[in-house]
């Protein structure tokens, strides 16, 4: 067995693990990142696209925002569509001039991997962490497997950044561990298409057939989503049926509908809200999807993950520089306050925009919420602030 020793062992090279490794490097703290998948796989995984104001600033401050600033699309509003009419929410106007950026998660991941590789800092792909041990002592270690080789990494701390299917939370004993969950009765069918977006701003729509979202990645690439029933599968949808349904759900009396083009990627994602408490046990710290999941309607998943890392990197820095554990002790409570706010907002957006196929009372409430969000300046202001900058406010 090969053995390594580092200060912080990081499980997972998603946005959370990679940003943590990078911030620790800037602070002169050593880390080893272990990632189950290949580099090619994580760089190609299409997921989130909306980056909050403060999170984009954070990436820039740590030297990981250069391409984001150059290629990211700056947005100042969103459109809400319901009952066949369109309503713009002027987010920036209502949120102190703050903007948000549309830039694919896999681009953030590529940028952070390139920095790590250029630094020559340890990043092991194709390496699955199989056990995290002794987190309740000052000498935790993790076991991993890379091909035929076993690897053991000894560390001062372990950061569980292994996402919603990860296993690091299992190192928290059952009498301490709590998991709060809500499963929604719908999924998202998402496509990436080679087609210029027919809209400048993101459009979130509630149509009687279901939810719809029009987003983009560049002036030539569109990203769109349809709310579907949880038991639906991709093979039930032809490309043409997807485009027809998108056009129908986006149609209003006066606006263009969609620009069609070749579909480059398609996938179905179930919708869940999950919070794990506490986010710290002994020397194990959970960050990102390993600790919480939000339904994507509020565009919070990746932002929340990077928000956790900001808190954790500072807490580890304070520990190593001043030998002060106060921020590490506060980590879980500090993060959970923001996590529950993001859960609330994601749940609000989700419940407002996904019609319920059975419950007409719920549908009446949803329409009232949409009217309030688009007609009351106070309600639109709360929505705008949460959408544009929830994680660093
Ligand atoms: P990630 O990105 O899931 O990264 C975790 C990494 O850990 C690795 N891993 C392991 N490595 C070693 N050993 C093990 N035992 C391991 N187990 C797992 C995984 O291979 C992976 O590389 O978590 P992170 O860094 O916390 O980042 C969070 C974001 O990825 C996530 O919040 C968002 O992408 C959520 N999300 C979306 N958010 C949005 O705002 N908009 C979206 O459109 C959107 N689409 C999505 C999504 C999440 C999805 N899944 C499956 C979780 C679509 C999907 C399919
Ligand atoms: C995306 O562009 O993938 C996207 C945008 C907004 C969301 C979710 C996903 O709420």
Short mmCIF file of C-alpha atoms and ligand atoms in Angstrom, two decimals, residues 47-50 102 188 202 204 213 215-217 223 225 296-299 387, ligand 2:
data_model
loop_
_atom_site.label_atom_id
_atom_site.label_comp_id
_atom_site.label_asym_id
_atom_site.label_seq_id
_atom_site.Cartn_x
_atom_site.Cartn_y
_atom_site.Cartn_z
CA UNK A 47 -24.63 20.82 -14.78
CA UNK A 48 -25.23 24.27 -13.33
CA UNK A 49 -24.78 27.54 -15.20
CA UNK A 50 -25.67 30.52 -13.01
CA UNK A 102 -23.95 32.61 -16.89
CA UNK A 188 -36.10 17.97 -15.07
CA UNK A 202 -33.20 33.44 -18.63
CA UNK A 204 -38.57 30.55 -16.05
CA UNK A 213 -36.61 27.01 -18.33
CA UNK A 215 -31.07 29.23 -20.41
CA UNK A 216 -27.87 29.34 -22.43
CA UNK A 217 -24.13 28.79 -22.34
CA UNK A 223 -29.60 25.07 -22.42
CA UNK A 225 -35.25 22.25 -19.31
CA UNK A 296 -32.06 23.51 -9.35
CA UNK A 297 -34.96 26.00 -9.76
CA UNK A 298 -33.16 28.64 -7.70
CA UNK A 299 -29.78 28.01 -9.41
CA UNK A 387 -31.29 35.08 -6.83
C1 LIG B 2 -28.61 26.33 -16.37
O1 LIG B 2 -28.27 27.23 -17.19
O2 LIG B 2 -28.21 25.17 -16.47
C2 LIG B 2 -29.53 26.69 -15.27
C3 LIG B 2 -29.96 27.98 -15.12
C4 LIG B 2 -30.84 28.31 -14.09
C5 LIG B 2 -31.26 27.33 -13.23
C6 LIG B 2 -30.82 26.03 -13.38
C7 LIG B 2 -29.95 25.70 -14.39
O3 LIG B 2 -32.13 27.65 -12.23
#
